[in-house]
Coordinates of C-alpha atoms and ligand atoms in Angstrom, one line a residue:
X1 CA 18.5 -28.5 84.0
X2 CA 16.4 -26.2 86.1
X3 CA 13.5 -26.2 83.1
X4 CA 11.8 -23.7 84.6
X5 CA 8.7 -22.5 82.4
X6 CA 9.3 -19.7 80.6
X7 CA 6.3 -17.7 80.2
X8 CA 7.0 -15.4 76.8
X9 CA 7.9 -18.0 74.7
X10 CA 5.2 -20.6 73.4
X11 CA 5.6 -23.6 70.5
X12 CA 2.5 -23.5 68.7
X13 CA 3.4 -26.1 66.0
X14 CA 6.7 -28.4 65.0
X15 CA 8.3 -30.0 62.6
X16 CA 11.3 -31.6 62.8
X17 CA 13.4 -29.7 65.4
X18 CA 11.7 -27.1 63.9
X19 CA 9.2 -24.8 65.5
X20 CA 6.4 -22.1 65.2
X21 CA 6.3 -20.2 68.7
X22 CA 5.1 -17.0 69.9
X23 CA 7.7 -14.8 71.9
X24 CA 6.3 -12.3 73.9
X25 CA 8.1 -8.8 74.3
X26 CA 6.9 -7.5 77.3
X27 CA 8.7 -4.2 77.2
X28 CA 8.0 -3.5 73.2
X29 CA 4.0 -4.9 74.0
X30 CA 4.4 -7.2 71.0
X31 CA 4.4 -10.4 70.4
X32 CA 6.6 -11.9 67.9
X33 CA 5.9 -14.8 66.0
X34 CA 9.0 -16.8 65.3
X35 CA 10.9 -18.1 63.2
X36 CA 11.3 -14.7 62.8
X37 CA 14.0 -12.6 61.2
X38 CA 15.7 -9.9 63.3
X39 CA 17.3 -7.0 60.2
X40 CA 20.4 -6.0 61.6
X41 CA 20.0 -2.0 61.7
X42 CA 23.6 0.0 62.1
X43 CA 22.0 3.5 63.5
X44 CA 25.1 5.6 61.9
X45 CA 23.8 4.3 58.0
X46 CA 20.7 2.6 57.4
X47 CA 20.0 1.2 53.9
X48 CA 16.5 0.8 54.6
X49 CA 14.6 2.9 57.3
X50 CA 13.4 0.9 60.3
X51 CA 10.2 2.4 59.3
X52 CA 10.1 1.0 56.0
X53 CA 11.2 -2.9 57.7
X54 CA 8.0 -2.7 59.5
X55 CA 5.4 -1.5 57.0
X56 CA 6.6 -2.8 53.9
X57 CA 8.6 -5.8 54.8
X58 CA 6.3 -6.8 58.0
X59 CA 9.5 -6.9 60.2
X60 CA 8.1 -7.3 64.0
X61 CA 11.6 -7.2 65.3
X62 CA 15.3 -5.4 65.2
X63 CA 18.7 -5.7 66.4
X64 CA 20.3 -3.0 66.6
X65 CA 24.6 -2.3 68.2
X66 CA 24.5 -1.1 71.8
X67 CA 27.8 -0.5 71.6
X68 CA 27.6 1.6 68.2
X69 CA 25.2 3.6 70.0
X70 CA 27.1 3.4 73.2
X71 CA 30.4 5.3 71.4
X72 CA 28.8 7.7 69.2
X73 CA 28.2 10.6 71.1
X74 CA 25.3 12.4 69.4
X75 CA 23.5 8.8 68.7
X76 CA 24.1 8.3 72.4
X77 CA 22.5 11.5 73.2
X78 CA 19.6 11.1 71.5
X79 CA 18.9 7.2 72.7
X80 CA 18.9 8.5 76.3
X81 CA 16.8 11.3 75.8
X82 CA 13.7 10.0 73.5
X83 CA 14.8 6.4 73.5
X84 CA 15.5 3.6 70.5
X85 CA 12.2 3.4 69.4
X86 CA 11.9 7.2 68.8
X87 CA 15.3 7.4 68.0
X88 CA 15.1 4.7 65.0
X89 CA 11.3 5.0 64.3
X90 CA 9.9 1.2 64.9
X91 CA 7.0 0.5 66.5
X92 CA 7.7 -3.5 66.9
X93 CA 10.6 -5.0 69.5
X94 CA 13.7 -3.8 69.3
X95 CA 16.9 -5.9 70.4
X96 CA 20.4 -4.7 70.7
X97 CA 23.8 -6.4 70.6
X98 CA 26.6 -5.9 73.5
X99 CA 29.5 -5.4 71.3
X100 CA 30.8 -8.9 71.7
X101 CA 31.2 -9.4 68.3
X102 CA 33.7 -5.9 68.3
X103 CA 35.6 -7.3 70.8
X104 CA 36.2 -10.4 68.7
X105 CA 36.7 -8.6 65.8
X106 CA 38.8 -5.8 67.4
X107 CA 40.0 -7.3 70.7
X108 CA 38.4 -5.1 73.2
X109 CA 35.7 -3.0 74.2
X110 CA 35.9 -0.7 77.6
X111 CA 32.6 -1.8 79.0
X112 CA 31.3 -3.9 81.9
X113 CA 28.2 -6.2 81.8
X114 CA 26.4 -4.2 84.4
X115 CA 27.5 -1.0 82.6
X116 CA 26.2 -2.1 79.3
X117 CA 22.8 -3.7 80.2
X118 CA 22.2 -0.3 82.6
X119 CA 23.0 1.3 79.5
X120 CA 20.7 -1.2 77.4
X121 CA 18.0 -0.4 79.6
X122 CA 18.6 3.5 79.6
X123 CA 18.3 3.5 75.9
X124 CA 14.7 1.8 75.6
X125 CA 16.4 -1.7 74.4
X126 CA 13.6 -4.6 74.6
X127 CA 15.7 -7.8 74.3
X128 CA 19.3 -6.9 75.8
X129 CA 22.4 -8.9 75.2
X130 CA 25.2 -9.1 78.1
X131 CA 28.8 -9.0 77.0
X132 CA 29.9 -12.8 76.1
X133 CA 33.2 -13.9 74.8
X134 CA 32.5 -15.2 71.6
X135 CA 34.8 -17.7 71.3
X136 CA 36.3 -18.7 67.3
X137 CA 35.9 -22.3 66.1
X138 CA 39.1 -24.5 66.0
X139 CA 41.0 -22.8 69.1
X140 CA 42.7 -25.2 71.7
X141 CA 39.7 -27.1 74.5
X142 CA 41.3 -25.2 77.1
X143 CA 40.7 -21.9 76.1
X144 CA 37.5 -22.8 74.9
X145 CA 36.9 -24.1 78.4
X146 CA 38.2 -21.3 80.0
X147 CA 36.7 -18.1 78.0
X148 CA 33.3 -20.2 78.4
X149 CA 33.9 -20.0 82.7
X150 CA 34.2 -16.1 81.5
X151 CA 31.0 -16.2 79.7
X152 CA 29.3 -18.4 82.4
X153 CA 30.5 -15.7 85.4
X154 CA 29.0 -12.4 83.3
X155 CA 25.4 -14.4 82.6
X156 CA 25.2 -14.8 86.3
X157 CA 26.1 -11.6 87.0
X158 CA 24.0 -10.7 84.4
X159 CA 21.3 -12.0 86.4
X160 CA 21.5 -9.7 89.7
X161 CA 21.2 -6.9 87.4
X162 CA 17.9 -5.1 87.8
X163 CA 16.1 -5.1 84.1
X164 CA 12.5 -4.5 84.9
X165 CA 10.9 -5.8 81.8
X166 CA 13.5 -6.2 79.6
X167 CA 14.6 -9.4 78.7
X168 CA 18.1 -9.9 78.3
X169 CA 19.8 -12.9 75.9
X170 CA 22.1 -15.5 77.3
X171 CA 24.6 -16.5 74.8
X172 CA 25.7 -20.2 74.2
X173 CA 29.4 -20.3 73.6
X174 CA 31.9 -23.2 73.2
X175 CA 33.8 -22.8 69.6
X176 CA 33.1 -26.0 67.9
X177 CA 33.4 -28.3 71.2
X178 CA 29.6 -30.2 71.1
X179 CA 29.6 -31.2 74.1
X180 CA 30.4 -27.7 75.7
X181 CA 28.0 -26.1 73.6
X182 CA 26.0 -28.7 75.5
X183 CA 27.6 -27.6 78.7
X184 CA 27.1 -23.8 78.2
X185 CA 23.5 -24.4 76.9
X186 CA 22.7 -26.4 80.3
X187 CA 24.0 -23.3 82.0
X188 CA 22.1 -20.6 79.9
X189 CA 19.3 -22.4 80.6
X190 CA 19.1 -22.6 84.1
X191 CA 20.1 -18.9 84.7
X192 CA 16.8 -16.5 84.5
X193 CA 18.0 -15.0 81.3
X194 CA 15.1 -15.1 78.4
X195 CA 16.8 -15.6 74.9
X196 CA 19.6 -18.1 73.9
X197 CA 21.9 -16.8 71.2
X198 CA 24.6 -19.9 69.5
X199 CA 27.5 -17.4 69.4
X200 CA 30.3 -17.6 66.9
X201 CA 28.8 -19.3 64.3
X202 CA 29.6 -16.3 61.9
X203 CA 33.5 -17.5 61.3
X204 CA 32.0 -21.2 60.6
X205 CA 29.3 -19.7 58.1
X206 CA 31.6 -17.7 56.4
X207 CA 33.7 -20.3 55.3
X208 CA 30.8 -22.5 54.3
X209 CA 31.3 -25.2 57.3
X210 CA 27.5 -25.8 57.6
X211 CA 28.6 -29.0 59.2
X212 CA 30.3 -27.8 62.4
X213 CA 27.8 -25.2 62.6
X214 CA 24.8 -27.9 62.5
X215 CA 27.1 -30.2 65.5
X216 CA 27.4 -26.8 67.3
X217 CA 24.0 -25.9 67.2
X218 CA 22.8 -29.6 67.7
X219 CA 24.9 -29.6 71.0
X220 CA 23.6 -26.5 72.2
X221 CA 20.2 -27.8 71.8
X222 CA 20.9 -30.8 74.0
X223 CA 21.3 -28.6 76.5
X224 CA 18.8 -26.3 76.4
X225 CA 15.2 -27.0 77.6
X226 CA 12.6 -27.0 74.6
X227 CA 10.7 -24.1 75.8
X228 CA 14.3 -22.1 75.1
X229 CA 14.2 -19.5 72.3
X230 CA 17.1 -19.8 70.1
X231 CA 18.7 -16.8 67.8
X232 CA 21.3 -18.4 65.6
X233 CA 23.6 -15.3 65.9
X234 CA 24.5 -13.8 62.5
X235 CA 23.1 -15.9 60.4
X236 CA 21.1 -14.1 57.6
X237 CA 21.5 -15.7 54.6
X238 CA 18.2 -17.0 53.4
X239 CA 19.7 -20.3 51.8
X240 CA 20.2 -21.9 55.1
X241 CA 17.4 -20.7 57.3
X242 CA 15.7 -23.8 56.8
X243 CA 18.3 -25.8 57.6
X244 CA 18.9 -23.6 60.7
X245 CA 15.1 -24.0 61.6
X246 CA 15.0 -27.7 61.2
X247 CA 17.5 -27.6 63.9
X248 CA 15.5 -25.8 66.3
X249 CA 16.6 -21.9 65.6
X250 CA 14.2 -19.6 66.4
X251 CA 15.9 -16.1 65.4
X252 CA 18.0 -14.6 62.8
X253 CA 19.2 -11.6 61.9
X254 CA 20.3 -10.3 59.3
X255 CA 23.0 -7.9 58.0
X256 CA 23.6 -9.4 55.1
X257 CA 21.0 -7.9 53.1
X258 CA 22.9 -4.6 53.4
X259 CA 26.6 -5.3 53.6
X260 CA 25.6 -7.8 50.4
X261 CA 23.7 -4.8 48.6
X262 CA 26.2 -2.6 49.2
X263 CA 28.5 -5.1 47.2
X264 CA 26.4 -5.0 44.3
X265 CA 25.0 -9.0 45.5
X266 CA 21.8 -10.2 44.7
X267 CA 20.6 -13.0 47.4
X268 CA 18.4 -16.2 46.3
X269 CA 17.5 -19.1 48.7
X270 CA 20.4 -20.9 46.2
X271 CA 23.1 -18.9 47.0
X272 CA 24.5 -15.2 46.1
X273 CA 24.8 -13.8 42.9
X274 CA 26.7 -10.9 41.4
X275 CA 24.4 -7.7 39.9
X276 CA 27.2 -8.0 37.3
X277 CA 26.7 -11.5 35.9
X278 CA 22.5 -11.6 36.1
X279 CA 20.7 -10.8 32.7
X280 CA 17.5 -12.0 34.3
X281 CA 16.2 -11.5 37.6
X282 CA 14.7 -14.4 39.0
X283 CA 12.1 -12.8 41.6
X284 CA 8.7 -12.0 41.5
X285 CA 9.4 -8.5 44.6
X286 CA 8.7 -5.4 43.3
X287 CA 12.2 -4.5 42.8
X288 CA 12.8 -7.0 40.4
X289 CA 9.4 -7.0 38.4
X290 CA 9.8 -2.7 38.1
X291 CA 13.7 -3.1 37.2
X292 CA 16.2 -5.0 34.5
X293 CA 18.9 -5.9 35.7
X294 CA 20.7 -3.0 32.9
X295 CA 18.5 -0.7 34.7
X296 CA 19.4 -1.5 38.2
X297 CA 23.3 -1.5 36.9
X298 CA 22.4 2.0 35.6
X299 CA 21.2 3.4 38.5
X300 CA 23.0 5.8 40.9
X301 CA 25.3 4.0 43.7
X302 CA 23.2 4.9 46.9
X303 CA 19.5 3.8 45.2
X304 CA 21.2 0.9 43.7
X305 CA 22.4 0.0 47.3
X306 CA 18.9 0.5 48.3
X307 CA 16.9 -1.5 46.0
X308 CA 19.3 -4.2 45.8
X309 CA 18.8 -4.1 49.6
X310 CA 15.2 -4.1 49.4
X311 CA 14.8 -7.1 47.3
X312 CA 17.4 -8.9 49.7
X313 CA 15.2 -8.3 52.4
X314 CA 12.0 -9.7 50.3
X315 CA 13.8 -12.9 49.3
X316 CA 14.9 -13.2 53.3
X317 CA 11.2 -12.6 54.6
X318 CA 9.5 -14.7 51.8
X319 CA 12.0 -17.5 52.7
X320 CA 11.0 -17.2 56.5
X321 CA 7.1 -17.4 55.7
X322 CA 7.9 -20.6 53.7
X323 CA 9.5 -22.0 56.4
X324 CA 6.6 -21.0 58.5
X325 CA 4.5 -22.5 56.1
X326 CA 6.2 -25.6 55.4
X327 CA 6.4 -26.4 59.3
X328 CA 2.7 -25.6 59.5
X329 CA 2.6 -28.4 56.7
X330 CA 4.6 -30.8 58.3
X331 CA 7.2 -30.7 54.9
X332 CA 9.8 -28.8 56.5
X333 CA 12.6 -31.4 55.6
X334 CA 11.5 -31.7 52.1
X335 CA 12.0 -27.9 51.9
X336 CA 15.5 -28.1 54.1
X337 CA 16.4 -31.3 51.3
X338 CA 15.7 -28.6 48.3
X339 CA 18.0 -25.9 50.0
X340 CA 20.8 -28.5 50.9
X341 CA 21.3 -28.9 46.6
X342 CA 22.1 -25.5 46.6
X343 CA 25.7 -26.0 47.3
X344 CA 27.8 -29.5 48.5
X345 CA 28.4 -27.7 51.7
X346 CA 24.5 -27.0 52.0
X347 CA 24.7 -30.6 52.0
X348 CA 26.6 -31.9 53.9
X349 CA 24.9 -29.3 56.8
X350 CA 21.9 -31.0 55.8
X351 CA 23.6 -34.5 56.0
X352 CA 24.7 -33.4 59.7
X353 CA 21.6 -32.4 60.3
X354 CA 20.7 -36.2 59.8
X355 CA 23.2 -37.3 62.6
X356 CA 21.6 -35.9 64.8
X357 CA 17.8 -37.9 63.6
X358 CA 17.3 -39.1 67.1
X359 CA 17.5 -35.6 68.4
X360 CA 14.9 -34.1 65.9
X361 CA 12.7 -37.6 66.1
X362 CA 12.1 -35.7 70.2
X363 CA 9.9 -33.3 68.7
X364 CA 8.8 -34.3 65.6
X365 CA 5.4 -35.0 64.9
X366 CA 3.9 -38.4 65.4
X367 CA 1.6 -37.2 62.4
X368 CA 1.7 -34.8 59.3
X369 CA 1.2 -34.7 55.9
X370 CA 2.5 -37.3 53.2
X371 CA 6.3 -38.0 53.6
X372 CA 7.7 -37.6 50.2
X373 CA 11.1 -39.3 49.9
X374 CA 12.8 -36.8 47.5
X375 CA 16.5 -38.0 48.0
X376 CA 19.2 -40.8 49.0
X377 CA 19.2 -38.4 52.6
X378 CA 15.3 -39.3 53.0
X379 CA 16.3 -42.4 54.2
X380 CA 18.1 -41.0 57.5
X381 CA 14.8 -38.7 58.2
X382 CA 13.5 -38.9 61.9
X383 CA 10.4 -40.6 60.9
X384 CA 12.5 -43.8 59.6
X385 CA 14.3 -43.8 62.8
X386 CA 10.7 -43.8 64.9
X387 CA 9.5 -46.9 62.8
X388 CA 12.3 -48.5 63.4
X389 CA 12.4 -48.4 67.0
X390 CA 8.8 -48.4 66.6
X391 CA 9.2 -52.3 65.2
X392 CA 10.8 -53.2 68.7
X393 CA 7.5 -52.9 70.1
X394 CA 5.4 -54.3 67.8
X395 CA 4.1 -58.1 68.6
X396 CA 4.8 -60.8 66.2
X397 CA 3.2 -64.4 65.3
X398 CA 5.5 -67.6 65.4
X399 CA 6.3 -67.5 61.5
X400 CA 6.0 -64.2 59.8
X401 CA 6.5 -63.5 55.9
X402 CA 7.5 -59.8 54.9
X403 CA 7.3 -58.9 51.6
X404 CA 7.7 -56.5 48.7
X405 CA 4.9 -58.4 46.8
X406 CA 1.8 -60.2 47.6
X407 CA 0.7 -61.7 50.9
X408 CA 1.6 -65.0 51.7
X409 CA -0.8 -68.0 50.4
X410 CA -2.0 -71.1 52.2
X411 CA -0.8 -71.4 56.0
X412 CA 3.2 -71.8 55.5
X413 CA 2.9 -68.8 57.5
X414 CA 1.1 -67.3 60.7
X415 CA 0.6 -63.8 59.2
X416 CA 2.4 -61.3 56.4
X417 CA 3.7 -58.0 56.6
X418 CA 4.3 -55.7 53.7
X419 CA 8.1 -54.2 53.2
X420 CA 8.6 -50.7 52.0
X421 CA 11.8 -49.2 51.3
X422 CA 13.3 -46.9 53.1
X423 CA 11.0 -48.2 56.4
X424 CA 11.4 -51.8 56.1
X425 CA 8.5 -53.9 57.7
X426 CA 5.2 -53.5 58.7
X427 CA 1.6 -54.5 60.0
X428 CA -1.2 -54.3 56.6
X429 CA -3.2 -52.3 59.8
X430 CA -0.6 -49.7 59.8
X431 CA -0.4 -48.9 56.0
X432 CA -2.8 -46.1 56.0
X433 CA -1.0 -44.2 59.0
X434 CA 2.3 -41.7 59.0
X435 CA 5.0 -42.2 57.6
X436 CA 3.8 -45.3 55.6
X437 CA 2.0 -44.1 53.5
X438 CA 5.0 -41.6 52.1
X439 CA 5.4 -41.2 48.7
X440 CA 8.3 -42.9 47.2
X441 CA 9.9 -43.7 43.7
X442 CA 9.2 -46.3 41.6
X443 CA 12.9 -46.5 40.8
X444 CA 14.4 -46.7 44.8
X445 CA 18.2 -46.6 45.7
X446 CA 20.3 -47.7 47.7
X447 CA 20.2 -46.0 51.0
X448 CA 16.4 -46.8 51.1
X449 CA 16.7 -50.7 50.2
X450 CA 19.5 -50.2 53.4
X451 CA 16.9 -48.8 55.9
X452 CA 14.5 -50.9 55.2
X453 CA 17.3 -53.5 55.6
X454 CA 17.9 -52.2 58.9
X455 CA 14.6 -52.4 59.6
X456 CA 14.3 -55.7 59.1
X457 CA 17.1 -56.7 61.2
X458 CA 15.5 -54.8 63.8
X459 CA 12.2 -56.8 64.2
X460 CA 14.6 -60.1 64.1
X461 CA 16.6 -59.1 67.0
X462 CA 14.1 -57.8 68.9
X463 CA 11.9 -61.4 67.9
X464 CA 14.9 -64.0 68.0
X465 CA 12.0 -66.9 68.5
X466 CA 10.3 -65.8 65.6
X467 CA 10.6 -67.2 61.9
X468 CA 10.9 -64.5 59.4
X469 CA 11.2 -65.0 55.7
X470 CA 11.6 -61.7 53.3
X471 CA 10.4 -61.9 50.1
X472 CA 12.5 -58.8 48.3
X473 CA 12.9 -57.8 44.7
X474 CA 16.7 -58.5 44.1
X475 CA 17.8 -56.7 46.4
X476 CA 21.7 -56.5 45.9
X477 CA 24.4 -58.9 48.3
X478 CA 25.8 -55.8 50.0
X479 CA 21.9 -54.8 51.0
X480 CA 21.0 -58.5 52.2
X481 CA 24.4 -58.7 54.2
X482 CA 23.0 -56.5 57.0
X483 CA 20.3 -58.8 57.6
X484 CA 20.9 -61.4 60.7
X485 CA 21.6 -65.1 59.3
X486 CA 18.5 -66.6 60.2
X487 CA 16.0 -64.8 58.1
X488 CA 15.0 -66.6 55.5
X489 CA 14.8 -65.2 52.1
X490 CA 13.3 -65.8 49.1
X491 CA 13.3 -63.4 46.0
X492 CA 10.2 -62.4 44.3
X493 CA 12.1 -61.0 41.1
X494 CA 13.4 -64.3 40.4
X495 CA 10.0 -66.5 41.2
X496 CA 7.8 -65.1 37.6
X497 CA 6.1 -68.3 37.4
Ligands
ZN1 ZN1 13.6 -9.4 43.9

């Protein structure tokens, strides 16, 4: 609500819901670029040394357990005295965790917020994290309602602690009730916290429900102001960062590429494989191109946990630059398409994603590179919804023709407009501007003969006085049923003379 400008984070570019922004660390002196990818770095066993995430892997940010820290004497020690960034060797920023995850997991840590953001600050901690209740999908509205007044109470009291520099995260809670995601991201937002994490999505991602994860983060978005950077909390799996992206996450982290490595699994952007089952290794990261998959089998526990857990991390960071790329492009929901095939449930958080079109249509691009319609979903894409209620505005003749085929001959008409599945209608002028001049397939389907459908039946509605014939190549009954009664049609299949 407030929307008060918040001066370290900056959107450079978008796509979709998607962004490329610049978050500024003032405490660290950096400046990450985001999407970035936060490895998750457990002080008491690290697979790969913090050094190592920021030289070889180009890592410009960590999270790291306050609370670990916090109850480990001699690690507790040490932050205090020489600080995190000493104490784990990373030059870039360094975020850490309250513990809110432990008490979920374990039912209850012995802290207070003001205890464990002094405590935050005391140890060198650039982004800190107050402690939430991260609240599990599925329970009962009321308790939802009533462990998010909890949450709500400790981000404002977060906010009369003293932090200097440090910015501290203000987690979105709400289980999987939308609208009080919406709620609590209205409230995040208009506290002076600095970094909005969607809490406890970890249970929803673990048993594949991509779906109630995209309406959770979806409703959290609503609430939040656009200049709000989001961490999608837990999420590290590098199949479904694009699909996270597209919906306007900002941060990831990532334990997975150790817990999985330590399991002997192998991560792809299509899912997670067993070191057991590969006999090729499909990745081009040094790991892979200096190792079978026999030698990797064959190779001590410990340095098999660490290369398996360095080419994790290489799949995970080259899957963040593609992202970065593909929204620099203006093709990030090709890419998020591509990833959704992976697995049905990938899909159907892609297909969610596409609920929510009007949401995305807000900040995507009015212009970008060709739109290729790659699949059924294509048809649901923000940029068909834009045309469509672009059509509302557009000013018609008395009689107008649109058509598959060939303009209109003679004067039986005032003017003709060209119909392209999945868009529907439009102006000749407008043929050579986004999206219409996507690239689509010869051989269309169903969904796109729909839209366009739709789209027709938009421009009549909008233009009852008009006369509007559509000339359409057999389209089938159940297509040319959505369209009002008094267009006229005529189709161009059966006319071959
Ligand atoms: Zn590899």
């Amino acid at each position: 609500m407030s929307g008060r400008m918040r001066e370290h984070f900056e959107l450079r570019d978008t796509d979709a819901g998607g962004r490329i922004g610049e978050l500024t660390v003032p405490r660290a002196g950096v400046t990450v670029e985001t999407p970035a990818l936060l490895p998750v770095i457990n002080p008491n066993l690290d697979t790969i040394a913090p050094r190592r995430l920021a030289e070889e892997f180009g890592a410009e940010i960590l999270i790291t357990n306050s609370y670990i820290i916090h109850g480990t004497d001699d690690v507790r020690e040490r932050a205090l005295e020489d600080g995190l960034h000493e104490l784990l060797e990373f030059p870039g920023a360094i975020m850490t965790d309250s513990g809110s995850f432990q008490l979920s997991e374990y039912g209850d840590i012995d802290v207070t917020t003001e205890e464990i953001l002094e405590f935050q600050r005391a140890i060198g901690s650039d982004i800190a994290t107050p402690v939430d209740i991260p609240t599990p999908p599925d329970v009962s509205r009321e308790r939802a309602e009533r462990e998010l007044e909890t949450t709500q109470e400790r981000l404002e009291l977060a906010e009369t602690v003293e932090t200097g520099e440090m910015l501290v995260s203000a987690p979105v809670q709400g289980s999987t009730y939308p609208d009080l995601r919406e709620e609590a991201g209205r409230h995040a937002d208009s506290t002076e916290l600095d970094v909005f994490p969607v809490g406890a999505v970890v249970p929803l991602m673990n048993d594949y429900r991509y779906d109630d994860m995209v309406d959770a983060v979806a409703g959290a978005k609503r609430g939040l102001s656009a200049d709000a950077p989001v961490h999608l909390f837990g999420a590290g799996h590098p199949m479904m960062f694009a699909l996270g992206v597209a919906m306007g996450c900002d941060l990831f982290d990532s334990a997975a590429y150790a817990l999985y490595a330590r399991d002997d699994r192998y991560l792809t952007v299509r899912g997670t494989r067993n070191l057991e089952d590969l006999e090729y290794l499909p990745c081009s990261c040094p790991v892979c191109t200096s190792h079978s998959p026999d030698e990797l089998r064959a190779l001590p526990d410990d340095e098999r946990e660490t290369e398996l857990g360095a080419h994790n991390l290489h799949v995970t960071f080259e899957e963040i630059r593609r992202i970065k790329q593909a929204i620099r492009a203006g093709n990030l929901l090709e890419l998020v398409e591509q990833r959704a095939r992976a697995h049905p449930t990938m899909l159907d958080g892609y297909r969610t994603l596409l609920d929510h079109a009007a949401q995305l249509e807000r900040s995507d691009p009015v212009s970008k590179g060709a739109f290729f319609y790659t699949s059924h979903e294509s048809a649901r894409r923000p940029e068909v919804l834009r045309h469509h209620r672009r059509l509302e505005r557009l000013s018609v003749p008395d009689s107008l023709f649109l058509t598959e085929g060939q303009p209109a001959r003679g004067d039986e008409f005032d003017d003709s407009w060209r119909v392209e599945p999945p868009f529907g209608p439009f102006p000749r002028a407008l043929s050579k501007s986004y999206p219409l001049t996507a690239e689509v397939p010869a051989r269309t389907d169903r969904a796109a003969l729909e839209a366009a459908a739709d789209g027709v039946a938009r421009l009549a509605e909008a233009n009852p006085e008009t006369d509007l014939t559509l000339g359409h190549r057999s389209w089938p009954d159940g297509v040319l049923e959505r369209l009002p009664d008094d267009v006229a049609l005529t189709d161009l299949s059966s006319d071959r003379s």
